[in-house]
mmCIF file of C-alpha atoms and ligand atoms in Angstrom:
data_model
loop_
_atom_site.group_PDB
_atom_site.id
_atom_site.type_symbol
_atom_site.label_atom_id
_atom_site.label_comp_id
_atom_site.label_asym_id
_atom_site.label_seq_id
_atom_site.Cartn_x
_atom_site.Cartn_y
_atom_site.Cartn_z
ATOM 1 C CA MET A 948 -131.092 -145.885 63.090
ATOM 2 C CA GLN A 949 -129.833 -146.500 59.558
ATOM 3 C CA LYS A 950 -126.903 -148.912 59.492
ATOM 4 C CA THR A 951 -123.905 -149.082 57.170
ATOM 5 C CA ILE A 952 -122.377 -152.112 55.487
ATOM 6 C CA PHE A 953 -118.984 -152.119 53.729
ATOM 7 C CA ILE A 954 -118.698 -154.719 50.943
ATOM 8 C CA SER A 955 -115.468 -155.458 49.083
ATOM 9 C CA GLY A 956 -115.741 -156.606 45.472
ATOM 10 C CA VAL A 957 -119.141 -155.135 44.776
ATOM 11 C CA THR A 958 -119.061 -154.948 40.975
ATOM 12 C CA ALA A 959 -120.362 -158.485 40.337
ATOM 13 C CA GLY A 960 -121.679 -161.700 41.845
ATOM 14 C CA PHE A 961 -122.166 -161.946 45.612
ATOM 15 C CA GLY A 962 -121.007 -158.375 46.201
ATOM 16 C CA ALA A 963 -123.483 -156.765 43.802
ATOM 17 C CA ALA A 964 -126.354 -158.955 45.015
ATOM 18 C CA THR A 965 -125.519 -158.158 48.651
ATOM 19 C CA ALA A 966 -125.386 -154.425 47.917
ATOM 20 C CA ARG A 967 -128.822 -154.603 46.268
ATOM 21 C CA ARG A 968 -130.238 -156.639 49.140
ATOM 22 C CA PHE A 969 -129.061 -154.287 51.869
ATOM 23 C CA ILE A 970 -130.087 -151.144 49.963
ATOM 24 C CA ALA A 971 -133.558 -152.687 49.637
ATOM 25 C CA GLU A 972 -133.552 -153.199 53.418
ATOM 26 C CA GLY A 973 -132.786 -149.515 53.997
ATOM 27 C CA TRP A 974 -129.068 -149.766 54.775
ATOM 28 C CA ARG A 975 -126.271 -147.487 53.630
ATOM 29 C CA VAL A 976 -123.767 -149.426 51.520
ATOM 30 C CA VAL A 977 -120.097 -148.783 50.783
ATOM 31 C CA GLY A 978 -119.044 -150.898 47.811
ATOM 32 C CA THR A 979 -115.486 -151.343 46.597
ATOM 33 C CA GLY A 980 -114.252 -152.427 43.205
ATOM 34 C CA ARG A 981 -111.747 -151.768 40.454
ATOM 35 C CA ARG A 982 -114.104 -151.191 37.529
ATOM 36 C CA ALA A 983 -115.236 -147.576 37.354
ATOM 37 C CA GLU A 984 -118.002 -148.245 34.835
ATOM 38 C CA ARG A 985 -119.603 -150.986 36.925
ATOM 39 C CA LEU A 986 -119.365 -148.809 40.044
ATOM 40 C CA ALA A 987 -120.991 -145.914 38.195
ATOM 41 C CA GLU A 988 -123.812 -148.192 37.015
ATOM 42 C CA LEU A 989 -124.375 -149.447 40.560
ATOM 43 C CA SER A 990 -124.364 -145.888 41.901
ATOM 44 C CA GLY A 991 -127.035 -144.966 39.377
ATOM 45 C CA GLU A 992 -129.091 -148.038 40.259
ATOM 46 C CA LEU A 993 -128.769 -147.937 44.050
ATOM 47 C CA GLY A 994 -128.980 -144.203 44.633
ATOM 48 C CA PRO A 995 -127.668 -141.920 47.373
ATOM 49 C CA ASP A 996 -127.379 -144.606 50.061
ATOM 50 C CA PHE A 997 -124.657 -146.282 47.986
ATOM 51 C CA HIS A 998 -121.086 -145.001 48.118
ATOM 52 C CA ALA A 999 -118.641 -146.355 45.551
ATOM 53 C CA ALA A 1000 -115.051 -146.674 46.759
ATOM 54 C CA ARG A 1001 -112.877 -147.395 43.747
ATOM 55 C CA PHE A 1002 -109.676 -149.288 44.489
ATOM 56 C CA ASP A 1003 -107.949 -152.606 43.921
ATOM 57 C CA VAL A 1004 -107.890 -154.489 47.224
ATOM 58 C CA ARG A 1005 -104.257 -155.420 46.515
ATOM 59 C CA ASP A 1006 -103.264 -151.743 46.528
ATOM 60 C CA GLU A 1007 -103.016 -150.834 50.209
ATOM 61 C CA ALA A 1008 -102.268 -147.144 49.605
ATOM 62 C CA ALA A 1009 -105.377 -146.770 47.424
ATOM 63 C CA MET A 1010 -107.384 -148.728 49.988
ATOM 64 C CA LEU A 1011 -106.299 -146.416 52.803
ATOM 65 C CA ALA A 1012 -107.001 -143.307 50.737
ATOM 66 C CA ALA A 1013 -110.525 -144.560 49.954
ATOM 67 C CA ILE A 1014 -111.181 -145.362 53.615
ATOM 68 C CA GLU A 1015 -109.948 -141.943 54.703
ATOM 69 C CA ALA A 1016 -112.145 -140.328 52.035
ATOM 70 C CA LEU A 1017 -115.364 -142.004 53.206
ATOM 71 C CA PRO A 1018 -118.049 -139.330 53.563
ATOM 72 C CA GLU A 1019 -119.098 -138.862 57.189
ATOM 73 C CA ARG A 1020 -122.444 -140.629 56.756
ATOM 74 C CA PHE A 1021 -120.658 -143.753 55.464
ATOM 75 C CA ALA A 1022 -117.700 -143.725 57.860
ATOM 76 C CA ALA A 1023 -119.134 -145.596 60.865
ATOM 77 C CA LEU A 1024 -119.446 -149.267 59.955
ATOM 78 C CA ASP A 1025 -121.861 -151.863 61.308
ATOM 79 C CA VAL A 1026 -120.963 -154.723 58.973
ATOM 80 C CA LEU A 1027 -117.887 -155.545 56.880
ATOM 81 C CA VAL A 1028 -118.348 -158.150 54.147
ATOM 82 C CA ASN A 1029 -114.975 -159.422 52.942
ATOM 83 C CA ASN A 1030 -116.205 -160.633 49.577
ATOM 84 C CA ALA A 1031 -113.376 -159.718 47.184
ATOM 85 C CA GLY A 1032 -111.659 -162.925 46.217
ATOM 86 C CA MET A 1033 -110.898 -165.156 43.269
ATOM 87 C CA ALA A 1034 -109.671 -168.421 41.871
ATOM 88 C CA LEU A 1035 -107.458 -168.665 38.809
ATOM 89 C CA GLY A 1036 -107.680 -171.905 36.901
ATOM 90 C CA THR A 1037 -108.494 -175.451 37.888
ATOM 91 C CA ALA A 1038 -105.288 -177.090 36.694
ATOM 92 C CA PRO A 1039 -103.783 -179.627 39.048
ATOM 93 C CA VAL A 1040 -100.220 -179.399 40.335
ATOM 94 C CA PRO A 1041 -97.732 -179.335 38.613
ATOM 95 C CA GLN A 1042 -99.514 -177.672 35.664
ATOM 96 C CA THR A 1043 -100.506 -174.665 37.753
ATOM 97 C CA LYS A 1044 -98.935 -171.280 37.124
ATOM 98 C CA LEU A 1045 -96.954 -169.935 40.065
ATOM 99 C CA GLU A 1046 -98.015 -166.390 39.149
ATOM 100 C CA ASP A 1047 -101.679 -167.442 39.482
ATOM 101 C CA TRP A 1048 -100.994 -168.875 42.916
ATOM 102 C CA LYS A 1049 -99.303 -165.682 44.052
ATOM 103 C CA THR A 1050 -102.133 -163.499 42.721
ATOM 104 C CA THR A 1051 -104.693 -165.692 44.486
ATOM 105 C CA ILE A 1052 -102.824 -165.474 47.794
ATOM 106 C CA GLU A 1053 -102.354 -161.703 47.423
ATOM 107 C CA THR A 1054 -106.100 -161.248 46.865
ATOM 108 C CA ASN A 1055 -107.692 -163.884 49.098
ATOM 109 C CA VAL A 1056 -105.258 -163.663 52.007
ATOM 110 C CA THR A 1057 -103.063 -160.542 52.009
ATOM 111 C CA ALA A 1058 -105.651 -158.041 50.776
ATOM 112 C CA PHE A 1059 -108.340 -159.669 52.932
ATOM 113 C CA VAL A 1060 -106.384 -159.301 56.182
ATOM 114 C CA THR A 1061 -105.191 -155.814 55.178
ATOM 115 C CA LEU A 1062 -108.725 -154.505 54.699
ATOM 116 C CA THR A 1063 -109.868 -156.200 57.898
ATOM 117 C CA HIS A 1064 -106.971 -154.720 59.869
ATOM 118 C CA HIS A 1065 -107.721 -151.203 58.652
ATOM 119 C CA LEU A 1066 -111.470 -151.405 59.327
ATOM 120 C CA ILE A 1067 -111.623 -153.392 62.558
ATOM 121 C CA PRO A 1068 -111.445 -150.333 64.882
ATOM 122 C CA ARG A 1069 -114.583 -148.966 63.210
ATOM 123 C CA LEU A 1070 -116.375 -152.284 63.731
ATOM 124 C CA ILE A 1071 -115.326 -152.472 67.377
ATOM 125 C CA ALA A 1072 -116.634 -148.925 67.872
ATOM 126 C CA ARG A 1073 -120.093 -150.054 66.679
ATOM 127 C CA LYS A 1074 -120.116 -153.619 68.088
ATOM 128 C CA GLY A 1075 -120.283 -154.575 64.443
ATOM 129 C CA HIS A 1076 -120.087 -157.757 62.400
ATOM 130 C CA VAL A 1077 -117.395 -159.142 60.088
ATOM 131 C CA VAL A 1078 -118.725 -161.520 57.424
ATOM 132 C CA ASN A 1079 -116.023 -163.348 55.475
ATOM 133 C CA LEU A 1080 -116.561 -165.215 52.204
ATOM 134 C CA SER A 1081 -114.796 -168.536 52.436
ATOM 135 C CA SER A 1082 -115.802 -171.630 50.415
ATOM 136 C CA ILE A 1083 -116.595 -175.305 50.721
ATOM 137 C CA ALA A 1084 -113.058 -175.656 49.324
ATOM 138 C CA ALA A 1085 -111.841 -174.654 52.813
ATOM 139 C CA THR A 1086 -112.975 -178.018 54.133
ATOM 140 C CA TRP A 1087 -113.400 -180.289 51.115
ATOM 141 C CA PRO A 1088 -110.339 -180.673 48.904
ATOM 142 C CA TYR A 1089 -110.809 -181.422 45.197
ATOM 143 C CA PRO A 1090 -108.355 -181.825 42.321
ATOM 144 C CA GLY A 1091 -107.341 -178.397 41.014
ATOM 145 C CA GLY A 1092 -108.420 -176.637 44.224
ATOM 146 C CA ASN A 1093 -104.833 -176.466 45.568
ATOM 147 C CA VAL A 1094 -103.946 -172.862 46.502
ATOM 148 C CA TYR A 1095 -107.514 -171.601 46.180
ATOM 149 C CA GLY A 1096 -108.695 -174.145 48.763
ATOM 150 C CA GLY A 1097 -105.737 -173.239 50.967
ATOM 151 C CA THR A 1098 -106.645 -169.551 50.898
ATOM 152 C CA LYS A 1099 -110.255 -170.308 51.759
ATOM 153 C CA ALA A 1100 -109.168 -172.517 54.677
ATOM 154 C CA PHE A 1101 -107.191 -169.476 55.802
ATOM 155 C CA VAL A 1102 -110.326 -167.316 55.582
ATOM 156 C CA ARG A 1103 -112.271 -169.806 57.680
ATOM 157 C CA GLN A 1104 -109.572 -170.239 60.340
ATOM 158 C CA PHE A 1105 -108.803 -166.518 60.466
ATOM 159 C CA SER A 1106 -112.511 -165.873 61.036
ATOM 160 C CA LEU A 1107 -112.503 -168.173 64.055
ATOM 161 C CA GLY A 1108 -109.285 -166.613 65.369
ATOM 162 C CA LEU A 1109 -110.696 -163.125 64.884
ATOM 163 C CA ARG A 1110 -113.685 -164.120 67.000
ATOM 164 C CA ALA A 1111 -111.367 -165.352 69.735
ATOM 165 C CA ASP A 1112 -109.360 -162.119 69.687
ATOM 166 C CA LEU A 1113 -112.477 -159.945 69.684
ATOM 167 C CA HIS A 1114 -113.888 -161.706 72.736
ATOM 168 C CA GLY A 1115 -115.715 -159.179 74.882
ATOM 169 C CA THR A 1116 -115.968 -156.483 72.195
ATOM 170 C CA GLY A 1117 -119.440 -157.469 71.048
ATOM 171 C CA VAL A 1118 -118.154 -157.817 67.467
ATOM 172 C CA ARG A 1119 -119.563 -160.819 65.596
ATOM 173 C CA VAL A 1120 -117.654 -162.832 63.002
ATOM 174 C CA THR A 1121 -119.107 -165.248 60.454
ATOM 175 C CA SER A 1122 -117.500 -167.405 57.789
ATOM 176 C CA ILE A 1123 -119.779 -168.092 54.804
ATOM 177 C CA GLU A 1124 -118.711 -171.168 52.837
ATOM 178 C CA PRO A 1125 -120.555 -171.587 49.525
ATOM 179 C CA GLY A 1126 -120.249 -174.436 47.050
ATOM 180 C CA LEU A 1127 -121.134 -174.230 43.376
ATOM 181 C CA CYS A 1128 -122.496 -170.760 42.683
ATOM 182 C CA GLU A 1129 -123.246 -169.160 39.356
ATOM 183 C CA SER A 1130 -121.326 -165.927 39.053
ATOM 184 C CA GLU A 1131 -118.525 -164.099 37.305
ATOM 185 C CA PHE A 1132 -116.154 -165.859 39.727
ATOM 186 C CA THR A 1133 -116.257 -168.824 37.344
ATOM 187 C CA LEU A 1134 -115.502 -166.726 34.263
ATOM 188 C CA VAL A 1135 -112.387 -165.452 36.065
ATOM 189 C CA ARG A 1136 -111.474 -168.996 37.079
ATOM 190 C CA THR A 1137 -111.855 -170.327 33.534
ATOM 191 C CA GLY A 1138 -109.873 -167.451 32.008
ATOM 192 C CA GLY A 1139 -113.034 -165.990 30.467
ATOM 193 C CA SER A 1140 -114.250 -169.162 28.759
ATOM 194 C CA GLN A 1141 -118.002 -168.866 28.263
ATOM 195 C CA GLU A 1142 -117.994 -172.430 26.949
ATOM 196 C CA ALA A 1143 -116.500 -173.808 30.185
ATOM 197 C CA TYR A 1144 -118.885 -171.623 32.190
ATOM 198 C CA ASP A 1145 -121.938 -172.930 30.309
ATOM 199 C CA ALA A 1146 -120.768 -176.544 30.600
ATOM 200 C CA LEU A 1147 -120.279 -176.232 34.360
ATOM 201 C CA TYR A 1148 -123.704 -174.792 35.051
ATOM 202 C CA LYS A 1149 -125.777 -176.739 32.511
ATOM 203 C CA GLY A 1150 -128.573 -178.415 34.467
ATOM 204 C CA ALA A 1151 -126.751 -177.862 37.780
ATOM 205 C CA HIS A 1152 -129.238 -175.466 39.384
ATOM 206 C CA ALA A 1153 -126.300 -173.767 41.080
ATOM 207 C CA ILE A 1154 -126.623 -171.362 43.970
ATOM 208 C CA GLN A 1155 -127.261 -167.816 42.775
ATOM 209 C CA PRO A 1156 -125.647 -164.645 44.135
ATOM 210 C CA GLU A 1157 -129.039 -163.639 45.562
ATOM 211 C CA ASP A 1158 -129.007 -166.808 47.708
ATOM 212 C CA ILE A 1159 -125.710 -165.735 49.269
ATOM 213 C CA ALA A 1160 -126.986 -162.167 49.728
ATOM 214 C CA GLU A 1161 -129.963 -163.655 51.567
ATOM 215 C CA THR A 1162 -127.614 -165.664 53.810
ATOM 216 C CA ILE A 1163 -125.495 -162.623 54.592
ATOM 217 C CA HIS A 1164 -128.611 -160.637 55.391
ATOM 218 C CA TRP A 1165 -129.856 -163.442 57.632
ATOM 219 C CA VAL A 1166 -126.628 -163.715 59.667
ATOM 220 C CA ALA A 1167 -126.480 -159.935 60.026
ATOM 221 C CA SER A 1168 -130.115 -159.832 61.175
ATOM 222 C CA GLN A 1169 -129.691 -162.150 64.133
ATOM 223 C CA PRO A 1170 -130.129 -160.570 67.559
ATOM 224 C CA PRO A 1171 -126.901 -159.041 68.935
ATOM 225 C CA HIS A 1172 -126.325 -161.943 71.352
ATOM 226 C CA VAL A 1173 -126.257 -164.525 68.508
ATOM 227 C CA ASN A 1174 -123.078 -165.256 66.532
ATOM 228 C CA VAL A 1175 -123.321 -167.577 63.545
ATOM 229 C CA ASN A 1176 -119.748 -168.918 63.379
ATOM 230 C CA ALA A 1177 -119.857 -170.587 59.973
ATOM 231 C CA ILE A 1178 -122.336 -171.616 57.317
ATOM 232 C CA GLU A 1179 -121.572 -174.108 54.545
ATOM 233 C CA ILE A 1180 -123.990 -173.981 51.612
ATOM 234 C CA MET A 1181 -124.171 -176.163 48.514
ATOM 235 C CA PRO A 1182 -126.734 -176.503 45.769
ATOM 236 C CA VAL A 1183 -128.752 -179.688 46.168
ATOM 237 C CA SER A 1184 -127.141 -180.937 42.968
ATOM 238 C CA GLN A 1185 -123.622 -180.868 44.475
ATOM 239 C CA SER A 1186 -122.264 -183.439 46.923
ATOM 240 C CA TRP A 1187 -119.023 -185.264 47.682
ATOM 241 C CA ALA A 1188 -117.177 -187.650 45.442
ATOM 242 C CA PRO A 1189 -115.766 -190.904 46.779
ATOM 243 C CA LEU A 1190 -112.163 -190.990 47.985
ATOM 244 C CA ARG A 1191 -109.921 -192.310 45.236
ATOM 245 C CA VAL A 1192 -107.431 -195.145 45.375
ATOM 246 C CA HIS A 1193 -104.742 -195.214 42.712
ATOM 247 C CA ARG A 1194 -103.368 -198.722 42.207
ATOM 248 C CA ASP A 1195 -99.700 -199.640 42.023
ATOM 249 C CA THR A 1196 -98.228 -196.216 42.748
HETATM 250 C C1 8X3 B 176 -115.876 -172.399 44.977
HETATM 251 C C2 8X3 B 176 -116.732 -173.551 45.354
HETATM 252 O O1 8X3 B 176 -117.728 -175.729 44.513
HETATM 253 O O2 8X3 B 176 -117.302 -174.006 42.873
HETATM 254 O O3 8X3 B 176 -115.698 -171.585 46.099
HETATM 255 O O4 8X3 B 176 -115.443 -175.173 43.858
HETATM 256 S S1 8X3 B 176 -116.800 -174.672 44.097
#
């Protein structure tokens, strides 16, 4: 039986790579995004098993309308990938912009739980799987991570709590926690600076979106009795810095 996966934030990075991966595996894919042109391009590329649902995840009314409008063959969901998320800037406190913090929380926390809340009955009905994109920043703090890291810790902890609440339903929940990955995420974080993007990735052999798509496919392909709770993934080139001691403060 052909299965259906719902992926938020499908117009770039992990989302686009995951859509391609699952289409190649014969799944039906619902992909959400704000950018009509990118969605149209993906529709052309991925064909009739791809359904584009255009909305901003922060707009609950548009989200609900798009869910209600799902064509019948895309309406029963086996997997939800909560991929839509972002970081704005890497400035440390107190140079951070409060507006950036609020936008990050609205996207990574409020929109994330809103979409999950609206789709969870469909996943329960199919003994489905919720795959949430967290980050290494959930566990490993670094300067400038501040609210972004906090939101990703929320994603991780909410994933575990969701599992506890869904006990006995057969629904699986996984938190995927990537480190340095090369994707448009970084262009958003750097305010569109190609120079900063190039400097970050130069010689770093960062994880690629296809690596994360492979991981998502792997967790979703486990037998129904196996739940992968969390996976933390870094490029080999990335590891932890020493703890710092500031003298005479
Ligand atoms: C972002 C991970 O390592 O680029 O989620 O800060 S890292």
